[in-house]
Every structure is written in C-alpha cells, then in structure tokens.
Amino acid sequence: DDLHAALAKLPLRERGLLRDRFTRGLYLDALATKAGLSRNSIKARLTKALKRLRALLTPARRDGPSSRAGAPSHDNRAAGSRA
C-alpha cells in the first residue's frame, strides 16, 4: 500500500525510528536511550522523518498556495502602513 511504499523510500535510520515509536510504542526517553542520543535529538529526528513521510504521501499539487491567482498577500509591510 501507499504507506509501506513511502516508508521504504525513507532512509533506514528514519524508518527504524518511526517503527520503534509507532509500532513498538517506545516513547522519547526510551528512543533516546536506545539510540544513545538526547531526547531533543530524537524529537528533531522524529519531526524530520514525519515531515518526509507526509511529503511522500501527499500528492504533488500543481496549484499550490503560492501559485493561486488573486491569493491575498501576507506581506505585513504593506498592511496599514502608508509612507
């Protein structure tokens, strides 16, 4: 299925981390001890791995937010300032 195909595309280290966290139920402290890293390092690696996995599972959008015609600008410099 799509999830297994996406997981197979991740680097081995990220795949293992996600497996340990979500299928084996290990929490940050246990993951950190197992990997010999700090809790914050594990959090950062999990965040990065999940971001990559989401990107692999999300179909590429040709009409992303930055390409929409007429989309409102988020430039705060222009909002309410008159020179």
mmCIF file with all atom_site columns, C-alpha atoms in Angstrom:
data_model
loop_
_atom_site.group_PDB
_atom_site.id
_atom_site.type_symbol
_atom_site.label_atom_id
_atom_site.label_alt_id
_atom_site.label_comp_id
_atom_site.label_asym_id
_atom_site.label_entity_id
_atom_site.label_seq_id
_atom_site.pdbx_PDB_ins_code
_atom_site.Cartn_x
_atom_site.Cartn_y
_atom_site.Cartn_z
_atom_site.occupancy
_atom_site.B_iso_or_equiv
_atom_site.pdbx_formal_charge
_atom_site.auth_seq_id
_atom_site.auth_comp_id
_atom_site.auth_asym_id
_atom_site.auth_atom_id
_atom_site.pdbx_PDB_model_num
ATOM 1  C CA . ASP A 1 1  ? 0.000  0.000  0.000  1.00 0.00 ? 1  ASP A CA 1
ATOM 2  C CA . ASP A 1 2  ? 0.972  3.697  -0.151 1.00 0.00 ? 2  ASP A CA 1
ATOM 3  C CA . LEU A 1 3  ? 2.232  3.881  3.423  1.00 0.00 ? 3  LEU A CA 1
ATOM 4  C CA . HIS A 1 4  ? 4.593  0.935  3.053  1.00 0.00 ? 4  HIS A CA 1
ATOM 5  C CA . ALA A 1 5  ? 5.885  2.259  -0.266 1.00 0.00 ? 5  ALA A CA 1
ATOM 6  C CA . ALA A 1 6  ? 6.537  5.680  1.285  1.00 0.00 ? 6  ALA A CA 1
ATOM 7  C CA . LEU A 1 7  ? 8.256  4.152  4.315  1.00 0.00 ? 7  LEU A CA 1
ATOM 8  C CA . ALA A 1 8  ? 10.516 2.134  2.021  1.00 0.00 ? 8  ALA A CA 1
ATOM 9  C CA . LYS A 1 9  ? 11.739 5.396  0.461  1.00 0.00 ? 9  LYS A CA 1
ATOM 10 C CA . LEU A 1 10 ? 12.876 6.832  3.800  1.00 0.00 ? 10 LEU A CA 1
ATOM 11 C CA . PRO A 1 11 ? 16.455 6.430  4.998  1.00 0.00 ? 11 PRO A CA 1
ATOM 12 C CA . LEU A 1 12 ? 16.914 3.337  7.163  1.00 0.00 ? 12 LEU A CA 1
ATOM 13 C CA . ARG A 1 13 ? 17.560 5.387  10.325 1.00 0.00 ? 13 ARG A CA 1
ATOM 14 C CA . GLU A 1 14 ? 14.302 7.330  9.931  1.00 0.00 ? 14 GLU A CA 1
ATOM 15 C CA . ARG A 1 15 ? 12.345 4.181  9.106  1.00 0.00 ? 15 ARG A CA 1
ATOM 16 C CA . GLY A 1 16 ? 13.657 2.477  12.234 1.00 0.00 ? 16 GLY A CA 1
ATOM 17 C CA . LEU A 1 17 ? 12.876 5.463  14.416 1.00 0.00 ? 17 LEU A CA 1
ATOM 18 C CA . LEU A 1 18 ? 9.291  5.662  13.141 1.00 0.00 ? 18 LEU A CA 1
ATOM 19 C CA . ARG A 1 19 ? 8.872  1.892  13.540 1.00 0.00 ? 19 ARG A CA 1
ATOM 20 C CA . ASP A 1 20 ? 10.120 1.984  17.134 1.00 0.00 ? 20 ASP A CA 1
ATOM 21 C CA . ARG A 1 21 ? 7.939  4.948  18.002 1.00 0.00 ? 21 ARG A CA 1
ATOM 22 C CA . PHE A 1 22 ? 4.676  3.992  16.340 1.00 0.00 ? 22 PHE A CA 1
ATOM 23 C CA . THR A 1 23 ? 4.614  0.205  16.054 1.00 0.00 ? 23 THR A CA 1
ATOM 24 C CA . ARG A 1 24 ? 6.638  -0.721 19.121 1.00 0.00 ? 24 ARG A CA 1
ATOM 25 C CA . GLY A 1 25 ? 5.245  2.123  21.216 1.00 0.00 ? 25 GLY A CA 1
ATOM 26 C CA . LEU A 1 26 ? 8.562  3.455  22.509 1.00 0.00 ? 26 LEU A CA 1
ATOM 27 C CA . TYR A 1 27 ? 8.467  6.969  23.912 1.00 0.00 ? 27 TYR A CA 1
ATOM 28 C CA . LEU A 1 28 ? 11.105 9.678  23.549 1.00 0.00 ? 28 LEU A CA 1
ATOM 29 C CA . ASP A 1 29 ? 13.156 8.703  26.581 1.00 0.00 ? 29 ASP A CA 1
ATOM 30 C CA . ALA A 1 30 ? 13.317 5.047  25.541 1.00 0.00 ? 30 ALA A CA 1
ATOM 31 C CA . LEU A 1 31 ? 14.174 6.015  21.960 1.00 0.00 ? 31 LEU A CA 1
ATOM 32 C CA . ALA A 1 32 ? 16.903 8.348  23.185 1.00 0.00 ? 32 ALA A CA 1
ATOM 33 C CA . THR A 1 33 ? 18.411 5.663  25.410 1.00 0.00 ? 33 THR A CA 1
ATOM 34 C CA . LYS A 1 34 ? 18.300 3.087  22.614 1.00 0.00 ? 34 LYS A CA 1
ATOM 35 C CA . ALA A 1 35 ? 19.939 5.465  20.122 1.00 0.00 ? 35 ALA A CA 1
ATOM 36 C CA . GLY A 1 36 ? 22.397 6.966  22.604 1.00 0.00 ? 36 GLY A CA 1
ATOM 37 C CA . LEU A 1 37 ? 21.109 10.468 21.813 1.00 0.00 ? 37 LEU A CA 1
ATOM 38 C CA . SER A 1 38 ? 19.428 13.240 23.734 1.00 0.00 ? 38 SER A CA 1
ATOM 39 C CA . ARG A 1 39 ? 15.663 13.472 23.978 1.00 0.00 ? 39 ARG A CA 1
ATOM 40 C CA . ASN A 1 40 ? 15.738 16.681 21.914 1.00 0.00 ? 40 ASN A CA 1
ATOM 41 C CA . SER A 1 41 ? 17.738 14.984 19.164 1.00 0.00 ? 41 SER A CA 1
ATOM 42 C CA . ILE A 1 42 ? 15.135 12.239 18.969 1.00 0.00 ? 42 ILE A CA 1
ATOM 43 C CA . LYS A 1 43 ? 12.328 14.804 18.824 1.00 0.00 ? 43 LYS A CA 1
ATOM 44 C CA . ALA A 1 44 ? 14.076 16.596 15.969 1.00 0.00 ? 44 ALA A CA 1
ATOM 45 C CA . ARG A 1 45 ? 14.689 13.362 14.079 1.00 0.00 ? 45 ARG A CA 1
ATOM 46 C CA . LEU A 1 46 ? 11.087 12.239 14.532 1.00 0.00 ? 46 LEU A CA 1
ATOM 47 C CA . THR A 1 47 ? 9.830  15.591 13.287 1.00 0.00 ? 47 THR A CA 1
ATOM 48 C CA . LYS A 1 48 ? 12.065 15.401 10.226 1.00 0.00 ? 48 LYS A CA 1
ATOM 49 C CA . ALA A 1 49 ? 11.081 11.799 9.480  1.00 0.00 ? 49 ALA A CA 1
ATOM 50 C CA . LEU A 1 50 ? 7.364  12.570 9.784  1.00 0.00 ? 50 LEU A CA 1
ATOM 51 C CA . LYS A 1 51 ? 7.742  15.602 7.536  1.00 0.00 ? 51 LYS A CA 1
ATOM 52 C CA . ARG A 1 52 ? 9.436  13.471 4.870  1.00 0.00 ? 52 ARG A CA 1
ATOM 53 C CA . LEU A 1 53 ? 6.808  10.761 5.196  1.00 0.00 ? 53 LEU A CA 1
ATOM 54 C CA . ARG A 1 54 ? 3.978  13.291 4.832  1.00 0.00 ? 54 ARG A CA 1
ATOM 55 C CA . ALA A 1 55 ? 5.634  14.734 1.741  1.00 0.00 ? 55 ALA A CA 1
ATOM 56 C CA . LEU A 1 56 ? 5.866  11.269 0.195  1.00 0.00 ? 56 LEU A CA 1
ATOM 57 C CA . LEU A 1 57 ? 2.220  10.524 0.982  1.00 0.00 ? 57 LEU A CA 1
ATOM 58 C CA . THR A 1 58 ? 0.850  13.881 -0.182 1.00 0.00 ? 58 THR A CA 1
ATOM 59 C CA . PRO A 1 59 ? 0.329  14.082 -3.930 1.00 0.00 ? 59 PRO A CA 1
ATOM 60 C CA . ALA A 1 60 ? 2.260  16.910 -5.551 1.00 0.00 ? 60 ALA A CA 1
ATOM 61 C CA . ARG A 1 61 ? -0.012 19.893 -6.052 1.00 0.00 ? 61 ARG A CA 1
ATOM 62 C CA . ARG A 1 62 ? 0.438  21.911 -9.201 1.00 0.00 ? 62 ARG A CA 1
ATOM 63 C CA . ASP A 1 63 ? -1.759 24.670 -7.850 1.00 0.00 ? 63 ASP A CA 1
ATOM 64 C CA . GLY A 1 64 ? -0.012 25.194 -4.527 1.00 0.00 ? 64 GLY A CA 1
ATOM 65 C CA . PRO A 1 65 ? -0.854 28.180 -2.339 1.00 0.00 ? 65 PRO A CA 1
ATOM 66 C CA . SER A 1 66 ? 1.852  30.373 -3.850 1.00 0.00 ? 66 SER A CA 1
ATOM 67 C CA . SER A 1 67 ? 0.592  29.891 -7.392 1.00 0.00 ? 67 SER A CA 1
ATOM 68 C CA . ARG A 1 68 ? -3.062 30.807 -6.869 1.00 0.00 ? 68 ARG A CA 1
ATOM 69 C CA . ALA A 1 69 ? -4.061 33.849 -8.874 1.00 0.00 ? 69 ALA A CA 1
ATOM 70 C CA . GLY A 1 70 ? -5.626 36.517 -6.720 1.00 0.00 ? 70 GLY A CA 1
ATOM 71 C CA . ALA A 1 71 ? -4.474 34.975 -3.460 1.00 0.00 ? 71 ALA A CA 1
ATOM 72 C CA . PRO A 1 72 ? -4.109 37.566 -0.696 1.00 0.00 ? 72 PRO A CA 1
ATOM 73 C CA . SER A 1 73 ? -0.603 38.661 0.062  1.00 0.00 ? 73 SER A CA 1
ATOM 74 C CA . HIS A 1 74 ? 0.811  38.009 3.522  1.00 0.00 ? 74 HIS A CA 1
ATOM 75 C CA . ASP A 1 75 ? 3.276  40.869 3.350  1.00 0.00 ? 75 ASP A CA 1
ATOM 76 C CA . ASN A 1 76 ? 2.747  42.739 6.626  1.00 0.00 ? 76 ASN A CA 1
ATOM 77 C CA . ARG A 1 77 ? 4.776  45.725 5.490  1.00 0.00 ? 77 ARG A CA 1
ATOM 78 C CA . ALA A 1 78 ? 2.007  46.772 3.138  1.00 0.00 ? 78 ALA A CA 1
ATOM 79 C CA . ALA A 1 79 ? -0.787 46.292 5.652  1.00 0.00 ? 79 ALA A CA 1
ATOM 80 C CA . GLY A 1 80 ? -1.764 49.521 7.336  1.00 0.00 ? 80 GLY A CA 1
ATOM 81 C CA . SER A 1 81 ? 1.444  51.407 6.632  1.00 0.00 ? 81 SER A CA 1
ATOM 82 C CA . ARG A 1 82 ? 1.401  54.475 4.454  1.00 0.00 ? 82 ARG A CA 1
ATOM 83 C CA . ALA A 1 83 ? 4.615  56.274 3.695  1.00 0.00 ? 83 ALA A CA 1
#
